[in-house]
Amino acid sequence: MAEDFPEELTRPLAEFHRGVLEAENALAPLLNVPRDQLNATMTSLEKARLDLASSYATNTMFYVYLTLQGVDMKEHPLKGELGRIKSLMDQAQEIEDRASMPQVDVGAAKRFIRSGLWEAGKGEGAKGGDKGAGGQVFATSANSIQVEKKKRRHSSSSSKRRKSSGEGGQASAK
């Protein structure tokens, strides 16, 4: 029987056998532990990654089997399934990366902004103020802007009252 086996295949077959043994040794910790115990110690993301990896490995082995049987894999649905699993693995990686991204300290950001804005009562030379056409300083802090809007609203409504009662505009020009 050994005489019937081609010698040019003995080395590739020995390397394949060695690769299978390495894969079995690498998977032994996962295969020897019951799935329930394994899931109890893992986070949801780790469970998803394990399920995706095992699904990808299983489908890849089936892909290799079909290829060895001479099946044309260009249009086979298994190729699409492998692509779907790979995209899910990429999504899981994005979720993991998002969790490790630096977070913005909202309180510190508010303090930076508040300290950089001009506050009423600090004078014209304070940073953040803009001089208007008449030389007056317009405040840029949030509270001062609201006060400025109220002043403008009040002055425009009082000028409307004067015009309607005949106090301002053309009535005084006569």
mmCIF file with all atom_site columns, C-alpha atoms in Angstrom:
data_model
loop_
_atom_site.group_PDB
_atom_site.id
_atom_site.type_symbol
_atom_site.label_atom_id
_atom_site.label_alt_id
_atom_site.label_comp_id
_atom_site.label_asym_id
_atom_site.label_entity_id
_atom_site.label_seq_id
_atom_site.pdbx_PDB_ins_code
_atom_site.Cartn_x
_atom_site.Cartn_y
_atom_site.Cartn_z
_atom_site.occupancy
_atom_site.B_iso_or_equiv
_atom_site.pdbx_formal_charge
_atom_site.auth_seq_id
_atom_site.auth_comp_id
_atom_site.auth_asym_id
_atom_site.auth_atom_id
_atom_site.pdbx_PDB_model_num
ATOM 1   C CA . MET A 1 1   ? 0.000   0.000   0.000  1.00 0.00 ? 1   MET A CA 1
ATOM 2   C CA . ALA A 1 2   ? 2.866   2.366   0.763  1.00 0.00 ? 2   ALA A CA 1
ATOM 3   C CA . GLU A 1 3   ? 4.247   1.571   -2.674 1.00 0.00 ? 3   GLU A CA 1
ATOM 4   C CA . ASP A 1 4   ? 1.048   2.910   -4.318 1.00 0.00 ? 4   ASP A CA 1
ATOM 5   C CA . PHE A 1 5   ? 1.339   6.313   -2.601 1.00 0.00 ? 5   PHE A CA 1
ATOM 6   C CA . PRO A 1 6   ? 3.247   8.943   -4.654 1.00 0.00 ? 6   PRO A CA 1
ATOM 7   C CA . GLU A 1 7   ? 6.418   10.161  -2.973 1.00 0.00 ? 7   GLU A CA 1
ATOM 8   C CA . GLU A 1 8   ? 5.913   13.814  -4.015 1.00 0.00 ? 8   GLU A CA 1
ATOM 9   C CA . LEU A 1 9   ? 2.836   13.931  -1.749 1.00 0.00 ? 9   LEU A CA 1
ATOM 10  C CA . THR A 1 10  ? 4.444   12.491  1.393  1.00 0.00 ? 10  THR A CA 1
ATOM 11  C CA . ARG A 1 11  ? 6.049   15.754  2.497  1.00 0.00 ? 11  ARG A CA 1
ATOM 12  C CA . PRO A 1 12  ? 2.938   17.992  1.923  1.00 0.00 ? 12  PRO A CA 1
ATOM 13  C CA . LEU A 1 13  ? 0.777   15.369  3.627  1.00 0.00 ? 13  LEU A CA 1
ATOM 14  C CA . ALA A 1 14  ? 3.144   15.223  6.623  1.00 0.00 ? 14  ALA A CA 1
ATOM 15  C CA . GLU A 1 15  ? 3.022   19.039  6.898  1.00 0.00 ? 15  GLU A CA 1
ATOM 16  C CA . PHE A 1 16  ? -0.769  18.946  6.696  1.00 0.00 ? 16  PHE A CA 1
ATOM 17  C CA . HIS A 1 17  ? -0.890  16.315  9.455  1.00 0.00 ? 17  HIS A CA 1
ATOM 18  C CA . ARG A 1 18  ? 1.427   18.445  11.618 1.00 0.00 ? 18  ARG A CA 1
ATOM 19  C CA . GLY A 1 19  ? -0.851  21.480  11.047 1.00 0.00 ? 19  GLY A CA 1
ATOM 20  C CA . VAL A 1 20  ? -3.916  19.474  12.087 1.00 0.00 ? 20  VAL A CA 1
ATOM 21  C CA . LEU A 1 21  ? -2.156  18.375  15.291 1.00 0.00 ? 21  LEU A CA 1
ATOM 22  C CA . GLU A 1 22  ? -1.192  22.000  16.065 1.00 0.00 ? 22  GLU A CA 1
ATOM 23  C CA . ALA A 1 23  ? -4.800  23.093  15.538 1.00 0.00 ? 23  ALA A CA 1
ATOM 24  C CA . GLU A 1 24  ? -6.051  20.341  17.863 1.00 0.00 ? 24  GLU A CA 1
ATOM 25  C CA . ASN A 1 25  ? -3.541  21.384  20.534 1.00 0.00 ? 25  ASN A CA 1
ATOM 26  C CA . ALA A 1 26  ? -4.553  25.042  20.202 1.00 0.00 ? 26  ALA A CA 1
ATOM 27  C CA . LEU A 1 27  ? -8.260  24.199  20.448 1.00 0.00 ? 27  LEU A CA 1
ATOM 28  C CA . ALA A 1 28  ? -7.879  21.653  23.271 1.00 0.00 ? 28  ALA A CA 1
ATOM 29  C CA . PRO A 1 29  ? -8.552  24.188  26.081 1.00 0.00 ? 29  PRO A CA 1
ATOM 30  C CA . LEU A 1 30  ? -11.807 25.207  24.396 1.00 0.00 ? 30  LEU A CA 1
ATOM 31  C CA . LEU A 1 31  ? -12.864 21.688  23.498 1.00 0.00 ? 31  LEU A CA 1
ATOM 32  C CA . ASN A 1 32  ? -12.166 20.182  26.944 1.00 0.00 ? 32  ASN A CA 1
ATOM 33  C CA . VAL A 1 33  ? -14.297 22.717  28.853 1.00 0.00 ? 33  VAL A CA 1
ATOM 34  C CA . PRO A 1 34  ? -18.108 22.427  28.674 1.00 0.00 ? 34  PRO A CA 1
ATOM 35  C CA . ARG A 1 35  ? -19.674 25.278  26.709 1.00 0.00 ? 35  ARG A CA 1
ATOM 36  C CA . ASP A 1 36  ? -21.829 26.382  29.689 1.00 0.00 ? 36  ASP A CA 1
ATOM 37  C CA . GLN A 1 37  ? -18.770 26.835  31.910 1.00 0.00 ? 37  GLN A CA 1
ATOM 38  C CA . LEU A 1 38  ? -16.960 28.682  29.158 1.00 0.00 ? 38  LEU A CA 1
ATOM 39  C CA . ASN A 1 39  ? -19.901 31.052  28.584 1.00 0.00 ? 39  ASN A CA 1
ATOM 40  C CA . ALA A 1 40  ? -20.224 31.755  32.321 1.00 0.00 ? 40  ALA A CA 1
ATOM 41  C CA . THR A 1 41  ? -16.745 33.286  32.440 1.00 0.00 ? 41  THR A CA 1
ATOM 42  C CA . MET A 1 42  ? -16.971 35.332  29.219 1.00 0.00 ? 42  MET A CA 1
ATOM 43  C CA . THR A 1 43  ? -18.441 38.737  28.425 1.00 0.00 ? 43  THR A CA 1
ATOM 44  C CA . SER A 1 44  ? -21.056 39.109  25.688 1.00 0.00 ? 44  SER A CA 1
ATOM 45  C CA . LEU A 1 45  ? -18.478 40.447  23.259 1.00 0.00 ? 45  LEU A CA 1
ATOM 46  C CA . GLU A 1 46  ? -16.121 37.545  23.977 1.00 0.00 ? 46  GLU A CA 1
ATOM 47  C CA . LYS A 1 47  ? -18.965 35.063  23.443 1.00 0.00 ? 47  LYS A CA 1
ATOM 48  C CA . ALA A 1 48  ? -19.836 36.678  20.125 1.00 0.00 ? 48  ALA A CA 1
ATOM 49  C CA . ARG A 1 49  ? -16.212 36.638  19.002 1.00 0.00 ? 49  ARG A CA 1
ATOM 50  C CA . LEU A 1 50  ? -15.848 32.968  19.969 1.00 0.00 ? 50  LEU A CA 1
ATOM 51  C CA . ASP A 1 51  ? -19.043 32.026  18.123 1.00 0.00 ? 51  ASP A CA 1
ATOM 52  C CA . LEU A 1 52  ? -17.942 33.944  15.046 1.00 0.00 ? 52  LEU A CA 1
ATOM 53  C CA . ALA A 1 53  ? -14.465 32.403  15.085 1.00 0.00 ? 53  ALA A CA 1
ATOM 54  C CA . SER A 1 54  ? -15.807 28.858  15.442 1.00 0.00 ? 54  SER A CA 1
ATOM 55  C CA . SER A 1 55  ? -18.386 29.472  12.710 1.00 0.00 ? 55  SER A CA 1
ATOM 56  C CA . TYR A 1 56  ? -15.735 30.910  10.407 1.00 0.00 ? 56  TYR A CA 1
ATOM 57  C CA . ALA A 1 57  ? -13.387 27.977  11.075 1.00 0.00 ? 57  ALA A CA 1
ATOM 58  C CA . THR A 1 58  ? -16.134 25.414  10.435 1.00 0.00 ? 58  THR A CA 1
ATOM 59  C CA . ASN A 1 59  ? -17.225 27.082  7.205  1.00 0.00 ? 59  ASN A CA 1
ATOM 60  C CA . THR A 1 60  ? -13.618 27.418  6.060  1.00 0.00 ? 60  THR A CA 1
ATOM 61  C CA . MET A 1 61  ? -13.014 23.706  6.611  1.00 0.00 ? 61  MET A CA 1
ATOM 62  C CA . PHE A 1 62  ? -16.157 22.885  4.640  1.00 0.00 ? 62  PHE A CA 1
ATOM 63  C CA . TYR A 1 63  ? -14.977 25.280  1.896  1.00 0.00 ? 63  TYR A CA 1
ATOM 64  C CA . VAL A 1 64  ? -11.664 23.416  1.709  1.00 0.00 ? 64  VAL A CA 1
ATOM 65  C CA . TYR A 1 65  ? -13.495 20.069  1.636  1.00 0.00 ? 65  TYR A CA 1
ATOM 66  C CA . LEU A 1 66  ? -15.734 21.178  -1.235 1.00 0.00 ? 66  LEU A CA 1
ATOM 67  C CA . THR A 1 67  ? -12.741 22.572  -3.118 1.00 0.00 ? 67  THR A CA 1
ATOM 68  C CA . LEU A 1 68  ? -10.930 19.243  -2.731 1.00 0.00 ? 68  LEU A CA 1
ATOM 69  C CA . GLN A 1 69  ? -14.024 17.467  -4.069 1.00 0.00 ? 69  GLN A CA 1
ATOM 70  C CA . GLY A 1 70  ? -13.804 19.592  -7.221 1.00 0.00 ? 70  GLY A CA 1
ATOM 71  C CA . VAL A 1 71  ? -16.804 21.846  -6.572 1.00 0.00 ? 71  VAL A CA 1
ATOM 72  C CA . ASP A 1 72  ? -16.615 25.253  -8.292 1.00 0.00 ? 72  ASP A CA 1
ATOM 73  C CA . MET A 1 73  ? -16.648 27.699  -5.354 1.00 0.00 ? 73  MET A CA 1
ATOM 74  C CA . LYS A 1 74  ? -16.893 30.928  -7.378 1.00 0.00 ? 74  LYS A CA 1
ATOM 75  C CA . GLU A 1 75  ? -20.710 31.036  -7.201 1.00 0.00 ? 75  GLU A CA 1
ATOM 76  C CA . HIS A 1 76  ? -21.259 28.775  -4.181 1.00 0.00 ? 76  HIS A CA 1
ATOM 77  C CA . PRO A 1 77  ? -23.405 30.217  -1.338 1.00 0.00 ? 77  PRO A CA 1
ATOM 78  C CA . LEU A 1 78  ? -20.729 29.227  1.180  1.00 0.00 ? 78  LEU A CA 1
ATOM 79  C CA . LYS A 1 79  ? -18.486 31.980  -0.162 1.00 0.00 ? 79  LYS A CA 1
ATOM 80  C CA . GLY A 1 80  ? -21.181 34.554  0.664  1.00 0.00 ? 80  GLY A CA 1
ATOM 81  C CA . GLU A 1 81  ? -21.594 33.072  4.141  1.00 0.00 ? 81  GLU A CA 1
ATOM 82  C CA . LEU A 1 82  ? -17.860 33.399  4.776  1.00 0.00 ? 82  LEU A CA 1
ATOM 83  C CA . GLY A 1 83  ? -18.050 37.053  3.697  1.00 0.00 ? 83  GLY A CA 1
ATOM 84  C CA . ARG A 1 84  ? -21.007 37.651  6.026  1.00 0.00 ? 84  ARG A CA 1
ATOM 85  C CA . ILE A 1 85  ? -19.170 36.111  8.979  1.00 0.00 ? 85  ILE A CA 1
ATOM 86  C CA . LYS A 1 86  ? -16.075 38.165  8.198  1.00 0.00 ? 86  LYS A CA 1
ATOM 87  C CA . SER A 1 87  ? -18.122 41.401  8.155  1.00 0.00 ? 87  SER A CA 1
ATOM 88  C CA . LEU A 1 88  ? -19.648 40.434  11.516 1.00 0.00 ? 88  LEU A CA 1
ATOM 89  C CA . MET A 1 89  ? -16.144 39.850  12.868 1.00 0.00 ? 89  MET A CA 1
ATOM 90  C CA . ASP A 1 90  ? -15.199 43.348  11.663 1.00 0.00 ? 90  ASP A CA 1
ATOM 91  C CA . GLN A 1 91  ? -18.259 44.793  13.449 1.00 0.00 ? 91  GLN A CA 1
ATOM 92  C CA . ALA A 1 92  ? -17.273 43.010  16.662 1.00 0.00 ? 92  ALA A CA 1
ATOM 93  C CA . GLN A 1 93  ? -13.782 44.481  16.328 1.00 0.00 ? 93  GLN A CA 1
ATOM 94  C CA . GLU A 1 94  ? -15.263 47.985  15.871 1.00 0.00 ? 94  GLU A CA 1
ATOM 95  C CA . ILE A 1 95  ? -17.346 47.532  19.025 1.00 0.00 ? 95  ILE A CA 1
ATOM 96  C CA . GLU A 1 96  ? -14.259 46.457  20.941 1.00 0.00 ? 96  GLU A CA 1
ATOM 97  C CA . ASP A 1 97  ? -12.275 49.413  19.580 1.00 0.00 ? 97  ASP A CA 1
ATOM 98  C CA . ARG A 1 98  ? -15.085 51.845  20.501 1.00 0.00 ? 98  ARG A CA 1
ATOM 99  C CA . ALA A 1 99  ? -15.039 50.577  24.078 1.00 0.00 ? 99  ALA A CA 1
ATOM 100 C CA . SER A 1 100 ? -11.322 51.320  24.377 1.00 0.00 ? 100 SER A CA 1
ATOM 101 C CA . MET A 1 101 ? -11.532 54.798  22.799 1.00 0.00 ? 101 MET A CA 1
ATOM 102 C CA . PRO A 1 102 ? -10.834 57.758  25.077 1.00 0.00 ? 102 PRO A CA 1
ATOM 103 C CA . GLN A 1 103 ? -13.965 59.336  26.553 1.00 0.00 ? 103 GLN A CA 1
ATOM 104 C CA . VAL A 1 104 ? -14.618 63.084  26.739 1.00 0.00 ? 104 VAL A CA 1
ATOM 105 C CA . ASP A 1 105 ? -14.770 64.410  30.293 1.00 0.00 ? 105 ASP A CA 1
ATOM 106 C CA . VAL A 1 106 ? -17.862 66.609  29.963 1.00 0.00 ? 106 VAL A CA 1
ATOM 107 C CA . GLY A 1 107 ? -17.298 68.385  33.266 1.00 0.00 ? 107 GLY A CA 1
ATOM 108 C CA . ALA A 1 108 ? -13.744 69.326  32.354 1.00 0.00 ? 108 ALA A CA 1
ATOM 109 C CA . ALA A 1 109 ? -14.838 70.505  28.906 1.00 0.00 ? 109 ALA A CA 1
ATOM 110 C CA . LYS A 1 110 ? -17.486 72.739  30.482 1.00 0.00 ? 110 LYS A CA 1
ATOM 111 C CA . ARG A 1 111 ? -14.890 74.199  32.836 1.00 0.00 ? 111 ARG A CA 1
ATOM 112 C CA . PHE A 1 112 ? -12.507 74.925  29.932 1.00 0.00 ? 112 PHE A CA 1
ATOM 113 C CA . ILE A 1 113 ? -15.223 76.659  27.954 1.00 0.00 ? 113 ILE A CA 1
ATOM 114 C CA . ARG A 1 114 ? -16.541 78.607  30.922 1.00 0.00 ? 114 ARG A CA 1
ATOM 115 C CA . SER A 1 115 ? -13.061 79.845  31.880 1.00 0.00 ? 115 SER A CA 1
ATOM 116 C CA . GLY A 1 116 ? -12.302 80.891  28.302 1.00 0.00 ? 116 GLY A CA 1
ATOM 117 C CA . LEU A 1 117 ? -15.431 83.004  27.873 1.00 0.00 ? 117 LEU A CA 1
ATOM 118 C CA . TRP A 1 118 ? -15.810 86.663  28.775 1.00 0.00 ? 118 TRP A CA 1
ATOM 119 C CA . GLU A 1 119 ? -17.904 87.394  31.842 1.00 0.00 ? 119 GLU A CA 1
ATOM 120 C CA . ALA A 1 120 ? -19.833 90.610  32.522 1.00 0.00 ? 120 ALA A CA 1
ATOM 121 C CA . GLY A 1 121 ? -18.195 92.915  35.029 1.00 0.00 ? 121 GLY A CA 1
ATOM 122 C CA . LYS A 1 122 ? -14.607 92.061  34.121 1.00 0.00 ? 122 LYS A CA 1
ATOM 123 C CA . GLY A 1 123 ? -14.211 95.087  31.854 1.00 0.00 ? 123 GLY A CA 1
ATOM 124 C CA . GLU A 1 124 ? -13.656 95.802  28.176 1.00 0.00 ? 124 GLU A CA 1
ATOM 125 C CA . GLY A 1 125 ? -10.225 94.208  27.997 1.00 0.00 ? 125 GLY A CA 1
ATOM 126 C CA . ALA A 1 126 ? -11.483 90.780  28.963 1.00 0.00 ? 126 ALA A CA 1
ATOM 127 C CA . LYS A 1 127 ? -10.987 88.075  26.395 1.00 0.00 ? 127 LYS A CA 1
ATOM 128 C CA . GLY A 1 128 ? -13.939 86.924  24.362 1.00 0.00 ? 128 GLY A CA 1
ATOM 129 C CA . GLY A 1 129 ? -15.612 90.327  23.952 1.00 0.00 ? 129 GLY A CA 1
ATOM 130 C CA . ASP A 1 130 ? -16.309 91.860  20.558 1.00 0.00 ? 130 ASP A CA 1
ATOM 131 C CA . LYS A 1 131 ? -16.623 95.602  20.062 1.00 0.00 ? 131 LYS A CA 1
ATOM 132 C CA . GLY A 1 132 ? -19.720 96.654  18.199 1.00 0.00 ? 132 GLY A CA 1
ATOM 133 C CA . ALA A 1 133 ? -20.146 99.647  15.882 1.00 0.00 ? 133 ALA A CA 1
ATOM 134 C CA . GLY A 1 134 ? -20.683 102.082 18.770 1.00 0.00 ? 134 GLY A CA 1
ATOM 135 C CA . GLY A 1 135 ? -17.662 100.844 20.720 1.00 0.00 ? 135 GLY A CA 1
ATOM 136 C CA . GLN A 1 136 ? -19.763 98.863  23.193 1.00 0.00 ? 136 GLN A CA 1
ATOM 137 C CA . VAL A 1 137 ? -18.560 95.402  24.175 1.00 0.00 ? 137 VAL A CA 1
ATOM 138 C CA . PHE A 1 138 ? -20.879 92.500  23.457 1.00 0.00 ? 138 PHE A CA 1
ATOM 139 C CA . ALA A 1 139 ? -20.509 89.633  25.875 1.00 0.00 ? 139 ALA A CA 1
ATOM 140 C CA . THR A 1 140 ? -19.904 86.134  24.572 1.00 0.00 ? 140 THR A CA 1
ATOM 141 C CA . SER A 1 141 ? -20.710 84.063  27.639 1.00 0.00 ? 141 SER A CA 1
ATOM 142 C CA . ALA A 1 142 ? -24.030 82.213  27.554 1.00 0.00 ? 142 ALA A CA 1
ATOM 143 C CA . ASN A 1 143 ? -25.623 84.179  30.415 1.00 0.00 ? 143 ASN A CA 1
ATOM 144 C CA . SER A 1 144 ? -24.518 87.539  29.026 1.00 0.00 ? 144 SER A CA 1
ATOM 145 C CA . ILE A 1 145 ? -25.855 86.692  25.567 1.00 0.00 ? 145 ILE A CA 1
ATOM 146 C CA . GLN A 1 146 ? -29.262 85.969  27.053 1.00 0.00 ? 146 GLN A CA 1
ATOM 147 C CA . VAL A 1 147 ? -29.200 89.288  28.930 1.00 0.00 ? 147 VAL A CA 1
ATOM 148 C CA . GLU A 1 148 ? -28.192 91.115  25.729 1.00 0.00 ? 148 GLU A CA 1
ATOM 149 C CA . LYS A 1 149 ? -31.059 89.468  23.801 1.00 0.00 ? 149 LYS A CA 1
ATOM 150 C CA . LYS A 1 150 ? -33.546 90.479  26.504 1.00 0.00 ? 150 LYS A CA 1
ATOM 151 C CA . LYS A 1 151 ? -32.285 94.083  26.371 1.00 0.00 ? 151 LYS A CA 1
ATOM 152 C CA . ARG A 1 152 ? -32.656 94.186  22.596 1.00 0.00 ? 152 ARG A CA 1
ATOM 153 C CA . ARG A 1 153 ? -36.109 92.635  22.731 1.00 0.00 ? 153 ARG A CA 1
ATOM 154 C CA . HIS A 1 154 ? -37.178 95.112  25.415 1.00 0.00 ? 154 HIS A CA 1
ATOM 155 C CA . SER A 1 155 ? -35.832 98.125  23.536 1.00 0.00 ? 155 SER A CA 1
ATOM 156 C CA . SER A 1 156 ? -37.405 97.050  20.221 1.00 0.00 ? 156 SER A CA 1
ATOM 157 C CA . SER A 1 157 ? -40.798 96.452  21.842 1.00 0.00 ? 157 SER A CA 1
ATOM 158 C CA . SER A 1 158 ? -40.680 99.859  23.583 1.00 0.00 ? 158 SER A CA 1
ATOM 159 C CA . SER A 1 159 ? -39.814 101.596 20.291 1.00 0.00 ? 159 SER A CA 1
ATOM 160 C CA . LYS A 1 160 ? -42.756 99.835  18.636 1.00 0.00 ? 160 LYS A CA 1
ATOM 161 C CA . ARG A 1 161 ? -45.012 101.143 21.415 1.00 0.00 ? 161 ARG A CA 1
ATOM 162 C CA . ARG A 1 162 ? -43.686 104.679 20.872 1.00 0.00 ? 162 ARG A CA 1
ATOM 163 C CA . LYS A 1 163 ? -44.320 104.501 17.116 1.00 0.00 ? 163 LYS A CA 1
ATOM 164 C CA . SER A 1 164 ? -47.847 103.197 17.566 1.00 0.00 ? 164 SER A CA 1
ATOM 165 C CA . SER A 1 165 ? -48.692 105.894 20.139 1.00 0.00 ? 165 SER A CA 1
ATOM 166 C CA . GLY A 1 166 ? -47.246 108.631 17.907 1.00 0.00 ? 166 GLY A CA 1
ATOM 167 C CA . GLU A 1 167 ? -44.231 109.475 20.109 1.00 0.00 ? 167 GLU A CA 1
ATOM 168 C CA . GLY A 1 168 ? -41.420 108.599 17.729 1.00 0.00 ? 168 GLY A CA 1
ATOM 169 C CA . GLY A 1 169 ? -40.605 108.825 14.066 1.00 0.00 ? 169 GLY A CA 1
ATOM 170 C CA . GLN A 1 170 ? -42.355 111.379 11.821 1.00 0.00 ? 170 GLN A CA 1
ATOM 171 C CA . ALA A 1 171 ? -44.788 112.730 14.411 1.00 0.00 ? 171 ALA A CA 1
ATOM 172 C CA . SER A 1 172 ? -41.958 114.500 16.240 1.00 0.00 ? 172 SER A CA 1
ATOM 173 C CA . ALA A 1 173 ? -40.488 115.925 13.019 1.00 0.00 ? 173 ALA A CA 1
ATOM 174 C CA . LYS A 1 174 ? -43.434 118.362 12.530 1.00 0.00 ? 174 LYS A CA 1
#
